[in-house]
Tab-separated table of C-alpha atoms in Angstrom:
chain	number	residue	atom	x	y	z
V	1	MET	CA	-23.788	-42.967	96.556
V	2	THR	CA	-21.921	-40.098	94.898
V	3	TYR	CA	-21.208	-38.725	91.493
V	4	CYS	CA	-18.186	-36.537	90.940
V	5	ALA	CA	-16.230	-35.736	87.826
V	6	ALA	CA	-13.253	-33.595	86.862
V	7	LEU	CA	-12.121	-32.323	83.463
V	8	ARG	CA	-8.543	-31.369	82.571
V	9	LEU	CA	-8.635	-29.381	79.339
V	10	LYS	CA	-6.255	-27.204	77.361
V	11	GLN	CA	-7.858	-24.031	78.736
V	12	GLY	CA	-8.281	-25.186	82.317
V	13	MET	CA	-10.091	-27.531	84.655
V	14	VAL	CA	-13.647	-28.138	85.851
V	15	PHE	CA	-14.577	-30.038	88.999
V	16	ALA	CA	-18.062	-31.039	90.117
V	17	SER	CA	-19.441	-33.167	92.953
V	18	ASP	CA	-22.932	-33.926	94.127
V	19	THR	CA	-23.693	-33.663	97.849
V	20	ARG	CA	-25.954	-36.615	98.587
V	21	THR	CA	-24.942	-39.327	100.986
V	22	ASN	CA	-27.143	-42.231	101.876
V	23	ALA	CA	-27.088	-45.186	104.196
V	24	GLY	CA	-30.078	-46.907	102.698
V	25	VAL	CA	-32.855	-44.893	101.074
V	26	ASP	CA	-34.258	-43.856	104.451
V	27	HIS	CA	-31.112	-42.138	105.660
V	28	ILE	CA	-30.175	-39.426	103.208
V	29	SER	CA	-28.081	-36.386	104.041
V	30	THR	CA	-26.203	-33.554	102.345
V	31	PHE	CA	-22.433	-33.339	102.707
V	32	ARG	CA	-19.757	-31.458	100.834
V	33	LYS	CA	-17.474	-33.849	98.933
V	34	ILE	CA	-15.118	-31.327	97.334
V	35	TYR	CA	-12.590	-28.998	98.963
V	36	THR	CA	-10.217	-26.405	97.583
V	37	TYR	CA	-6.770	-25.460	98.877
V	38	GLY	CA	-4.015	-23.151	97.787
V	39	ILE	CA	-2.316	-19.804	97.867
V	40	ASP	CA	-3.294	-17.189	95.286
V	41	GLY	CA	-0.471	-16.625	92.826
V	42	GLU	CA	1.324	-19.774	93.961
V	43	ARG	CA	-0.827	-22.908	93.888
V	44	PHE	CA	-4.365	-24.232	93.601
V	45	ILE	CA	-5.507	-27.722	94.630
V	46	VAL	CA	-8.960	-29.344	94.491
V	47	LEU	CA	-9.801	-32.596	96.245
V	48	GLN	CA	-12.977	-34.617	95.538
V	49	THR	CA	-14.069	-37.835	97.153
V	50	ALA	CA	-16.455	-40.778	96.935
V	51	GLY	CA	-16.872	-43.741	99.217
V	52	ASN	CA	-16.936	-44.068	103.001
V	53	LEU	CA	-17.786	-40.608	104.381
V	54	ALA	CA	-16.011	-41.181	107.691
V	55	THR	CA	-12.793	-42.136	105.901
V	56	SER	CA	-13.077	-39.240	103.464
V	57	GLN	CA	-13.784	-36.656	106.175
V	58	ALA	CA	-10.876	-37.966	108.259
V	59	VAL	CA	-8.556	-37.487	105.277
V	60	PHE	CA	-9.826	-33.935	104.695
V	61	THR	CA	-9.378	-33.204	108.393
V	62	ARG	CA	-5.792	-34.493	108.506
V	63	LEU	CA	-4.887	-32.494	105.410
V	64	GLN	CA	-6.401	-29.322	106.900
V	65	ASN	CA	-4.719	-29.921	110.259
V	66	ASP	CA	-1.354	-30.274	108.528
V	67	ILE	CA	-1.930	-26.841	107.003
V	68	ASN	CA	-3.232	-25.240	110.199
V	69	LEU	CA	-0.395	-26.696	112.302
V	70	LYS	CA	2.124	-25.725	109.608
V	71	GLN	CA	3.468	-29.280	109.316
V	72	GLU	CA	6.639	-29.288	107.204
V	73	SER	CA	4.818	-31.253	104.488
V	74	ASN	CA	1.265	-30.109	103.724
V	75	LEU	CA	-0.835	-29.221	100.665
V	76	ASN	CA	0.568	-25.679	100.747
V	77	THR	CA	4.184	-26.887	100.744
V	78	VAL	CA	4.365	-30.067	98.631
V	79	VAL	CA	6.563	-29.455	95.598
V	80	SER	CA	4.299	-31.288	93.137
V	81	LEU	CA	0.705	-32.418	92.748
V	82	PHE	CA	2.015	-35.952	92.502
V	83	ASP	CA	3.388	-35.587	96.030
V	84	ALA	CA	0.001	-34.221	97.115
V	85	ALA	CA	-1.745	-37.227	95.577
V	86	GLN	CA	0.706	-39.579	97.295
V	87	MET	CA	0.018	-37.863	100.624
V	88	VAL	CA	-3.755	-38.242	100.180
V	89	GLY	CA	-3.314	-41.906	99.252
V	90	ARG	CA	-1.104	-42.557	102.288
V	91	TYR	CA	-3.547	-40.846	104.704
V	92	MET	CA	-6.471	-42.748	103.191
V	93	ARG	CA	-4.708	-46.095	103.585
V	94	GLU	CA	-3.787	-45.332	107.204
V	95	ILE	CA	-7.318	-44.218	108.095
V	96	THR	CA	-8.942	-47.146	106.282
V	97	SER	CA	-6.630	-49.704	107.898
V	98	HIS	CA	-7.231	-48.194	111.336
V	99	ALA	CA	-11.020	-48.354	110.889
V	100	GLN	CA	-10.782	-51.948	109.672
V	101	GLU	CA	-8.638	-52.928	112.673
V	102	VAL	CA	-10.951	-51.227	115.184
V	103	ALA	CA	-13.935	-53.031	113.627
V	104	ASN	CA	-11.857	-56.204	113.421
V	105	GLU	CA	-12.859	-56.515	109.758
V	106	PRO	CA	-9.477	-56.299	107.984
V	107	ASN	CA	-10.940	-56.790	104.503
V	108	ASN	CA	-14.178	-54.839	104.802
V	109	ALA	CA	-14.182	-52.650	101.688
V	110	ASN	CA	-16.989	-50.523	103.157
V	111	PHE	CA	-14.327	-48.513	104.958
V	112	THR	CA	-12.547	-47.491	101.765
V	113	SER	CA	-12.941	-44.340	99.728
V	114	SER	CA	-11.496	-42.830	96.565
V	115	PHE	CA	-10.275	-39.352	95.693
V	116	MET	CA	-9.578	-37.134	92.730
V	117	LEU	CA	-6.970	-34.422	93.125
V	118	GLY	CA	-6.325	-31.682	90.613
V	119	GLY	CA	-4.938	-28.196	90.250
V	120	GLN	CA	-1.755	-26.367	89.404
V	121	ILE	CA	1.464	-25.293	91.111
V	122	LYS	CA	3.266	-22.212	89.782
V	123	GLY	CA	5.697	-23.098	86.990
V	124	GLN	CA	4.092	-26.519	86.475
V	125	PRO	CA	1.284	-27.685	84.173
V	126	THR	CA	-2.194	-28.437	85.502
V	127	GLU	CA	-2.553	-32.021	86.685
V	128	LEU	CA	-5.446	-34.307	87.608
V	129	TYR	CA	-5.043	-37.519	89.616
V	130	MET	CA	-7.399	-40.385	90.374
V	131	ILE	CA	-6.424	-41.869	93.750
V	132	TYR	CA	-7.596	-45.444	94.258
V	133	PRO	CA	-8.671	-47.052	97.551
V	134	GLU	CA	-5.351	-48.938	97.357
V	135	GLY	CA	-3.596	-45.594	97.788
V	136	ASN	CA	-1.920	-45.397	94.381
V	137	CYS	CA	-2.982	-43.054	91.613
V	138	ILE	CA	-3.151	-42.384	87.871
V	139	ARG	CA	-2.819	-39.044	86.068
V	140	ALA	CA	-5.149	-37.660	83.384
V	141	THR	CA	-3.593	-37.142	79.943
V	142	THR	CA	-4.663	-35.363	76.764
V	143	ASP	CA	-6.058	-38.717	75.575
V	144	THR	CA	-8.181	-39.054	78.704
V	145	PRO	CA	-9.270	-35.539	79.648
V	146	PHE	CA	-11.746	-36.478	82.378
V	147	PHE	CA	-12.123	-38.752	85.400
V	148	GLN	CA	-15.304	-39.775	87.192
V	149	LEU	CA	-15.960	-41.250	90.628
V	150	GLY	CA	-18.982	-43.061	92.000
V	151	GLU	CA	-22.253	-43.335	90.103
V	152	SER	CA	-20.547	-42.449	86.837
V	153	LYS	CA	-22.275	-44.476	84.130
V	154	TYR	CA	-25.433	-42.424	83.525
V	155	GLY	CA	-23.407	-39.288	82.928
V	156	LYS	CA	-20.561	-40.795	80.931
V	157	PRO	CA	-22.059	-40.911	77.407
V	158	ILE	CA	-22.556	-37.143	77.214
V	159	LEU	CA	-18.950	-36.584	78.343
V	160	ASP	CA	-17.650	-39.253	75.958
V	161	ARG	CA	-19.405	-37.487	73.090
V	162	SER	CA	-18.550	-33.889	73.944
V	163	VAL	CA	-15.463	-33.500	76.112
V	164	THR	CA	-12.057	-33.476	74.431
V	165	TYR	CA	-8.817	-31.919	75.643
V	166	GLU	CA	-9.253	-29.135	73.072
V	167	ALA	CA	-12.899	-28.436	73.974
V	168	ASP	CA	-13.953	-25.009	75.238
V	169	LEU	CA	-13.691	-24.750	79.031
V	170	TYR	CA	-17.078	-23.180	79.725
V	171	HIS	CA	-18.950	-25.271	77.128
V	172	SER	CA	-17.451	-28.355	78.749
V	173	ALA	CA	-18.647	-27.089	82.126
V	174	GLN	CA	-22.178	-26.977	80.666
V	175	ALA	CA	-21.763	-30.547	79.407
V	176	LEU	CA	-20.656	-31.554	82.897
V	177	MET	CA	-23.734	-29.893	84.426
V	178	LEU	CA	-25.931	-31.883	82.034
V	179	SER	CA	-24.004	-35.034	82.870
V	180	PHE	CA	-25.062	-34.414	86.482
V	181	ASP	CA	-28.613	-33.632	85.413
V	182	SER	CA	-28.862	-36.969	83.583
V	183	THR	CA	-27.433	-38.836	86.551
V	184	ILE	CA	-29.760	-37.167	89.042
V	185	ARG	CA	-32.803	-37.910	86.857
V	186	SER	CA	-31.879	-41.582	86.572
V	187	ASN	CA	-30.494	-42.342	90.016
V	188	LEU	CA	-31.917	-41.457	93.439
V	189	SER	CA	-28.594	-41.822	95.218
V	190	VAL	CA	-27.139	-38.756	93.489
V	191	GLY	CA	-28.703	-35.409	94.381
V	192	MET	CA	-28.521	-31.633	94.309
V	193	PRO	CA	-26.962	-29.335	95.295
V	194	ILE	CA	-23.929	-29.702	93.031
V	195	ASP	CA	-20.627	-28.080	94.030
V	196	MET	CA	-18.596	-26.858	91.053
V	197	VAL	CA	-15.220	-25.224	90.542
V	198	ILE	CA	-13.802	-23.821	87.306
V	199	TYR	CA	-10.086	-23.072	87.063
V	200	GLU	CA	-8.483	-21.229	84.141
V	201	ASN	CA	-4.939	-22.346	83.326
V	202	ASP	CA	-2.158	-20.328	84.950
V	203	SER	CA	-4.586	-18.051	86.780
V	204	LEU	CA	-3.098	-19.514	89.976
V	205	LYS	CA	-6.131	-18.139	91.782
V	206	VAL	CA	-8.172	-20.284	94.145
V	207	PRO	CA	-11.624	-19.948	92.537
V	208	ASN	CA	-14.778	-19.642	94.599
V	209	MET	CA	-16.836	-22.799	94.827
V	210	LYS	CA	-20.165	-22.539	93.009
V	211	ARG	CA	-23.044	-24.321	94.760
V	212	ILE	CA	-25.826	-25.160	92.305
V	213	VAL	CA	-29.062	-25.666	94.257
V	214	GLU	CA	-32.400	-27.175	93.115
V	215	SER	CA	-33.764	-23.705	92.508
V	216	ASP	CA	-30.787	-22.601	90.386
V	217	GLU	CA	-32.508	-20.876	87.485
V	218	TYR	CA	-29.730	-21.309	84.940
V	219	PHE	CA	-29.349	-25.010	85.711
V	220	SER	CA	-33.096	-25.498	85.169
V	221	VAL	CA	-32.920	-23.524	81.929
V	222	ILE	CA	-30.145	-25.574	80.328
V	223	SER	CA	-31.624	-28.792	81.709
V	224	LYS	CA	-34.956	-28.035	80.030
V	225	HIS	CA	-33.232	-26.721	76.907
V	226	TRP	CA	-31.238	-29.961	76.748
V	227	SER	CA	-34.284	-32.209	77.261
V	228	ASP	CA	-36.210	-30.320	74.596
V	229	SER	CA	-33.426	-30.494	72.033
V	230	LEU	CA	-32.891	-34.208	72.733
V	231	ARG	CA	-36.578	-34.852	72.149
V	232	GLU	CA	-36.484	-32.741	69.011
V	233	SER	CA	-33.354	-34.486	67.715
V	234	LEU	CA	-35.079	-37.829	68.274
V	235	LEU	CA	-38.179	-36.729	66.375
V	236	ASN	CA	-36.022	-35.464	63.511
V	237	LEU	CA	-33.910	-38.551	63.016
V	238	PRO	CA	-33.753	-39.794	59.415
V	239	ASN	CA	-36.622	-42.200	58.691
V	240	TYR	CA	-36.081	-45.929	58.382
V	241	PRO	CA	-35.355	-47.236	54.900
V	242	ASP	CA	-38.585	-48.791	53.541
V	243	ASP	CA	-37.388	-52.343	53.966
V	244	TYR	CA	-35.695	-51.868	57.357
V	245	TRP	CA	-38.480	-53.499	59.370
V	246	ASP	CA	-40.357	-56.067	57.336
V	247	LYS	CA	-43.943	-55.756	58.441
X	1	MET	CA	-21.637	-58.355	80.149
X	2	THR	CA	-24.898	-57.703	78.333
X	3	TYR	CA	-27.296	-54.930	77.611
X	4	CYS	CA	-30.878	-55.701	76.771
X	5	ALA	CA	-34.005	-53.617	77.018
X	6	ALA	CA	-37.684	-53.997	76.235
X	7	LEU	CA	-40.392	-51.374	75.749
X	8	ARG	CA	-44.109	-51.954	76.266
X	9	LEU	CA	-46.005	-49.082	74.671
X	10	LYS	CA	-49.565	-48.299	73.718
X	11	GLN	CA	-48.884	-49.180	70.061
X	12	GLY	CA	-46.752	-52.243	70.668
X	13	MET	CA	-43.464	-53.553	71.984
X	14	VAL	CA	-39.775	-53.276	71.120
X	15	PHE	CA	-37.102	-55.720	72.265
X	16	ALA	CA	-33.346	-55.363	71.792
X	17	SER	CA	-30.323	-57.318	73.008
X	18	ASP	CA	-26.641	-57.043	72.304
X	19	THR	CA	-24.695	-60.201	71.470
X	20	ARG	CA	-21.395	-59.836	73.303
X	21	THR	CA	-20.345	-62.256	75.984
X	22	ASN	CA	-17.043	-62.036	77.771
X	23	ALA	CA	-15.128	-63.988	80.340
X	24	GLY	CA	-12.500	-61.359	80.940
X	25	VAL	CA	-11.514	-58.962	78.177
X	26	ASP	CA	-9.459	-61.619	76.426
X	27	HIS	CA	-12.310	-64.037	75.884
X	28	ILE	CA	-15.039	-62.309	73.932
X	29	SER	CA	-17.643	-64.083	71.824
X	30	THR	CA	-20.921	-63.411	70.044
X	31	PHE	CA	-24.074	-65.191	71.227
X	32	ARG	CA	-27.745	-64.579	70.645
X	33	LYS	CA	-29.501	-63.534	73.861
X	34	ILE	CA	-33.029	-63.106	72.542
X	35	TYR	CA	-35.429	-65.732	71.180
X	36	THR	CA	-38.942	-65.519	69.769
X	37	TYR	CA	-41.722	-68.094	70.069
X	38	GLY	CA	-45.342	-68.282	69.050
X	39	ILE	CA	-48.003	-69.214	66.570
X	40	ASP	CA	-49.101	-66.632	64.021
X	41	GLY	CA	-52.632	-65.463	64.759
X	42	GLU	CA	-52.547	-66.983	68.243
X	43	ARG	CA	-49.591	-65.903	70.348
X	44	PHE	CA	-46.200	-64.209	70.293
X	45	ILE	CA	-43.541	-64.491	72.994
X	46	VAL	CA	-40.054	-62.947	73.232
X	47	LEU	CA	-37.474	-64.028	75.780
X	48	GLN	CA	-34.294	-62.050	76.525
X	49	THR	CA	-31.548	-62.903	78.965
X	50	ALA	CA	-28.506	-61.601	80.824
X	51	GLY	CA	-26.179	-63.368	83.210
X	52	ASN	CA	-24.600	-66.804	83.145
X	53	LEU	CA	-24.660	-67.987	79.520
X	54	ALA	CA	-24.711	-71.676	80.422
X	55	THR	CA	-27.743	-71.189	82.654
X	56	SER	CA	-29.513	-69.020	80.074
X	57	GLN	CA	-28.857	-71.418	77.197
X	58	ALA	CA	-30.057	-74.352	79.296
X	59	VAL	CA	-33.323	-72.509	79.980
X	60	PHE	CA	-33.787	-71.725	76.271
X	61	THR	CA	-33.057	-75.367	75.436
X	62	ARG	CA	-35.568	-76.727	77.944
X	63	LEU	CA	-38.252	-74.346	76.700
X	64	GLN	CA	-37.597	-75.363	73.085
X	65	ASN	CA	-37.538	-79.073	73.963
X	66	ASP	CA	-40.904	-78.713	75.691
X	67	ILE	CA	-42.278	-77.312	72.433
X	68	ASN	CA	-40.566	-79.866	70.198
X	69	LEU	CA	-41.641	-82.787	72.410
X	70	LYS	CA	-45.154	-81.323	72.677
X	71	GLN	CA	-45.064	-81.315	76.470
X	72	GLU	CA	-48.519	-80.566	77.857
X	73	SER	CA	-47.270	-77.239	79.249
X	74	ASN	CA	-44.977	-75.284	76.926
X	75	LEU	CA	-44.670	-71.717	75.592
X	76	ASN	CA	-47.152	-72.559	72.835
X	77	THR	CA	-49.778	-73.842	75.286
X	78	VAL	CA	-49.520	-71.764	78.479
X	79	VAL	CA	-52.763	-69.844	78.984
X	80	SER	CA	-51.082	-66.576	80.056
X	81	LEU	CA	-47.745	-64.780	79.803
X	82	PHE	CA	-47.620	-64.814	83.593
X	83	ASP	CA	-47.613	-68.631	83.447
X	84	ALA	CA	-44.850	-68.433	80.851
X	85	ALA	CA	-42.807	-66.145	83.110
X	86	GLN	CA	-43.370	-68.514	86.044
X	87	MET	CA	-42.181	-71.448	83.918
X	88	VAL	CA	-39.000	-69.575	82.916
X	89	GLY	CA	-38.347	-68.648	86.543
X	90	ARG	CA	-38.816	-72.241	87.688
X	91	TYR	CA	-36.507	-73.658	85.007
X	92	MET	CA	-33.876	-71.017	85.803
X	93	ARG	CA	-33.984	-71.836	89.517
X	94	GLU	CA	-33.686	-75.590	88.851
X	95	ILE	CA	-30.775	-75.151	86.434
X	96	THR	CA	-28.982	-72.667	88.696
X	97	SER	CA	-29.381	-74.865	91.775
X	98	HIS	CA	-28.155	-77.901	89.850
X	99	ALA	CA	-25.051	-76.036	88.634
X	100	GLN	CA	-24.365	-74.758	92.158
X	101	GLU	CA	-24.685	-78.268	93.583
X	102	VAL	CA	-22.426	-79.829	90.958
X	103	ALA	CA	-19.820	-77.155	91.654
X	104	ASN	CA	-20.465	-77.551	95.377
X	105	GLU	CA	-20.858	-73.758	95.603
X	106	PRO	CA	-24.484	-73.414	96.810
X	107	ASN	CA	-24.340	-69.602	97.031
X	108	ASN	CA	-22.219	-68.797	93.985
X	109	ALA	CA	-24.206	-66.062	92.218
X	110	ASN	CA	-22.061	-66.510	89.091
X	111	PHE	CA	-24.395	-69.322	88.073
X	112	THR	CA	-27.503	-67.111	88.055
X	113	SER	CA	-29.103	-65.275	85.174
X	114	SER	CA	-32.069	-62.994	84.586
X	115	PHE	CA	-34.742	-62.889	81.899
X	116	MET	CA	-37.280	-60.566	80.352
X	117	LEU	CA	-40.356	-62.088	78.792
X	118	GLY	CA	-42.871	-60.200	76.712
X	119	GLY	CA	-45.490	-60.637	74.043
X	120	GLN	CA	-49.192	-61.176	73.581
X	121	ILE	CA	-51.680	-64.042	73.638
X	122	LYS	CA	-54.866	-63.707	71.572
X	123	GLY	CA	-57.628	-61.976	73.515
X	124	GLN	CA	-55.183	-60.677	76.139
X	125	PRO	CA	-53.225	-57.402	76.387
X	126	THR	CA	-49.502	-57.262	75.660
X	127	GLU	CA	-47.406	-57.963	78.744
X	128	LEU	CA	-43.758	-57.585	79.719
X	129	TYR	CA	-42.154	-59.373	82.659
X	130	MET	CA	-38.789	-59.000	84.373
X	131	ILE	CA	-37.782	-62.381	85.821
X	132	TYR	CA	-35.267	-62.169	88.658
X	133	PRO	CA	-32.520	-64.701	89.457
X	134	GLU	CA	-34.689	-65.647	92.450
X	135	GLY	CA	-37.277	-66.920	89.979
X	136	ASN	CA	-40.044	-64.439	90.711
X	137	CYS	CA	-41.077	-61.621	88.390
X	138	ILE	CA	-42.574	-58.151	88.006
X	139	ARG	CA	-44.773	-56.834	85.194
X	140	ALA	CA	-44.329	-53.565	83.286
X	141	THR	CA	-47.139	-51.018	83.686
X	142	THR	CA	-48.078	-47.799	81.907
X	143	ASP	CA	-46.082	-45.947	84.594
X	144	THR	CA	-42.978	-48.005	83.841
X	145	PRO	CA	-43.033	-48.695	80.105
X	146	PHE	CA	-39.561	-50.228	79.833
X	147	PHE	CA	-37.260	-52.711	81.542
X	148	GLN	CA	-33.507	-53.106	81.157
X	149	LEU	CA	-31.108	-55.933	81.976
X	150	GLY	CA	-27.344	-55.935	82.411
X	151	GLU	CA	-25.200	-52.925	81.609
X	152	SER	CA	-28.200	-50.616	81.708
X	153	LYS	CA	-26.977	-47.320	83.159
X	154	TYR	CA	-25.289	-45.719	80.140
X	155	GLY	CA	-28.408	-46.137	78.036
X	156	LYS	CA	-31.005	-45.259	80.670
X	157	PRO	CA	-31.020	-41.442	80.506
X	158	ILE	CA	-32.076	-41.338	76.853
X	159	LEU	CA	-34.922	-43.770	77.587
X	160	ASP	CA	-35.914	-41.864	80.735
X	161	ARG	CA	-36.157	-38.686	78.692
X	162	SER	CA	-37.915	-40.045	75.607
X	163	VAL	CA	-39.858	-43.249	76.215
X	164	THR	CA	-43.394	-42.984	77.620
X	165	TYR	CA	-46.271	-45.422	77.268
X	166	GLU	CA	-47.903	-43.074	74.761
X	167	ALA	CA	-44.747	-42.571	72.677
X	168	ASP	CA	-44.668	-43.583	69.014
X	169	LEU	CA	-43.561	-47.187	68.555
X	170	TYR	CA	-41.024	-46.648	65.779
X	171	HIS	CA	-39.617	-43.416	67.239
X	172	SER	CA	-39.131	-45.268	70.508
X	173	ALA	CA	-37.317	-48.018	68.608
X	174	GLN	CA	-34.925	-45.342	67.313
X	175	ALA	CA	-34.399	-44.104	70.884
X	176	LEU	CA	-33.659	-47.670	71.915
X	177	MET	CA	-31.102	-48.038	69.121
X	178	LEU	CA	-29.390	-44.858	70.342
X	179	SER	CA	-29.520	-46.156	73.895
X	180	PHE	CA	-27.521	-49.134	72.627
X	181	ASP	CA	-25.188	-46.865	70.673
X	182	SER	CA	-24.421	-44.842	73.833
X	183	THR	CA	-23.812	-48.008	75.830
X	184	ILE	CA	-21.545	-49.541	73.205
X	185	ARG	CA	-19.501	-46.327	72.960
X	186	SER	CA	-19.014	-46.164	76.720
X	187	ASN	CA	-18.608	-49.824	77.641
X	188	LEU	CA	-16.462	-52.494	76.007
X	189	SER	CA	-18.481	-55.372	77.428
X	190	VAL	CA	-21.514	-54.523	75.270
X	191	GLY	CA	-21.095	-54.971	71.525
X	192	MET	CA	-22.690	-55.254	68.099
X	193	PRO	CA	-24.498	-56.901	66.473
X	194	ILE	CA	-27.794	-55.935	68.126
X	195	ASP	CA	-30.822	-58.215	67.771
X	196	MET	CA	-34.123	-56.320	67.646
X	197	VAL	CA	-37.789	-57.224	67.435
X	198	ILE	CA	-40.722	-54.861	66.935
X	199	TYR	CA	-44.250	-56.082	67.637
X	200	GLU	CA	-47.392	-54.114	66.785
X	201	ASN	CA	-50.282	-54.629	69.189
X	202	ASP	CA	-52.784	-57.314	68.227
X	203	SER	CA	-50.885	-58.226	65.063
X	204	LEU	CA	-50.400	-61.660	66.692
X	205	LYS	CA	-47.681	-62.269	64.149
X	206	VAL	CA	-44.262	-63.540	65.179
X	207	PRO	CA	-42.060	-60.773	63.722
X	208	ASN	CA	-38.745	-61.495	62.098
X	209	MET	CA	-35.723	-60.727	64.219
X	210	LYS	CA	-33.674	-57.818	62.916
X	211	ARG	CA	-29.914	-58.224	63.337
X	212	ILE	CA	-28.166	-54.849	63.282
X	213	VAL	CA	-24.530	-55.424	62.379
X	214	GLU	CA	-21.523	-53.116	62.674
X	215	SER	CA	-21.893	-52.157	58.995
X	216	ASP	CA	-25.634	-51.389	59.238
X	217	GLU	CA	-25.911	-48.175	57.238
X	218	TYR	CA	-29.041	-46.844	58.905
X	219	PHE	CA	-27.678	-47.449	62.402
X	220	SER	CA	-24.526	-45.495	61.495
X	221	VAL	CA	-26.626	-42.711	60.005
X	222	ILE	CA	-28.804	-42.135	63.070
X	223	SER	CA	-25.835	-42.635	65.381
X	224	LYS	CA	-23.914	-39.880	63.588
X	225	HIS	CA	-27.049	-37.739	63.300
X	226	TRP	CA	-27.566	-38.115	67.044
X	227	SER	CA	-23.946	-37.301	67.939
X	228	ASP	CA	-24.019	-34.235	65.697
X	229	SER	CA	-27.282	-32.924	67.112
X	230	LEU	CA	-26.055	-33.504	70.676
X	231	ARG	CA	-22.904	-31.527	69.944
X	232	GLU	CA	-24.965	-28.806	68.290
X	233	SER	CA	-27.437	-28.676	71.188
X	234	LEU	CA	-24.515	-28.311	73.579
X	235	LEU	CA	-23.011	-25.466	71.576
X	236	ASN	CA	-26.378	-23.717	71.439
X	237	LEU	CA	-27.195	-23.834	75.134
X	238	PRO	CA	-28.194	-20.499	76.649
X	239	ASN	CA	-25.123	-18.587	77.843
X	240	TYR	CA	-24.291	-18.243	81.520
X	241	PRO	CA	-25.706	-15.210	83.295
X	242	ASP	CA	-22.890	-12.633	83.625
X	243	ASP	CA	-22.389	-13.238	87.314
X	244	TYR	CA	-22.755	-17.034	87.231
X	245	TRP	CA	-19.041	-17.734	87.538
X	246	ASP	CA	-17.230	-14.979	89.401
X	247	LYS	CA	-13.872	-14.729	87.698
């Protein structure tokens, strides 16, 4: 499985993806599921994926080839992030359909994958798109400042409670790290390392990808800090009214 | 959908079920999904369910009829909770198969449901069983002190972090209430009121069911208290090391 999430906030954007892939519990591997593109000072694009790894990697490869071969339309030339999202959706549909034809399983959903695309093009606002296996997409708004893909339920409550469009960028990044921590504790199919990217609005700089490994000291520190304060908060909840449980 | 969970701890047991059923988002109703049985001083049994409401209600009805009609084998006469769990599994299989036959859809999983059965019979330890749609069951151990049914992922992290076999019974009940709060906030298909039962080991008393409604003051208080302390914990996390994000 996979867990990836992306936040689009007033101050900027945060993207995080786990790296575990599994075909059954006895075939587990580590793969990157997030890639960055762009030209410093001009544009920055992040692409995250969940679903069929072969489909996802084929999409990444086609997008990179378009750039390398200087195709007229590629992620470095598209005039809007919407066009970029459309391109990703079109490639995904083509690759999925091809795989389904080859396997002679036209409706086998195992060949599908999903993407999230975000970033900023000079002179335009930041944008974040969720691209569905059908190839179409939705855009994040101030009402809905984050998207998730894959094994998203374990980590959703902490985001629901803490992440708003106005929230601080780096605090929200901590919340996202803890959202991953909760997911990894509760679900074997999501695993470290976690790849993370933080983008500050209008910096138009392609940020370095941060890889958070098991041994990452800071991740362990906030994870423990979080567990401890949760336990403490639980122990310090207001007591039941006397008649709440009739014994 | 449904969310229900049950804890089996050293001091006793806690059972909670939501009451929302939905066939699509435009057909939402409130139904009880947890029932208690027993004889004070002799035995106490709780049964919770998720899945097809018609199947679940039919099982509850058969079990109650067996008691009312004083069938030789019923929940008030079975010699062990394992026998009770086996009886529930058998009834569920019969009712599911019948519904599938009538509909002429022998493999339609929409007719299946799942159950959790817990309690205590005099002279025996407390036990908690998860009864699968296949009709067989597993028993909770000290290593695995809780089971969940239905929409369980949102509320699992808080239980994973706080509920151990040794944990305090009433604190754990608070954690369970917050597990429901998190689920209800993140998922429309789970809704108030919540039906809860707390059983203290060897009390052999059939406890009253507690119905926690939307307007329950204490539930709102700990829910807000929890949200506030989560937000505060997030804001008070240790800061990033200087070089953590290279800007």
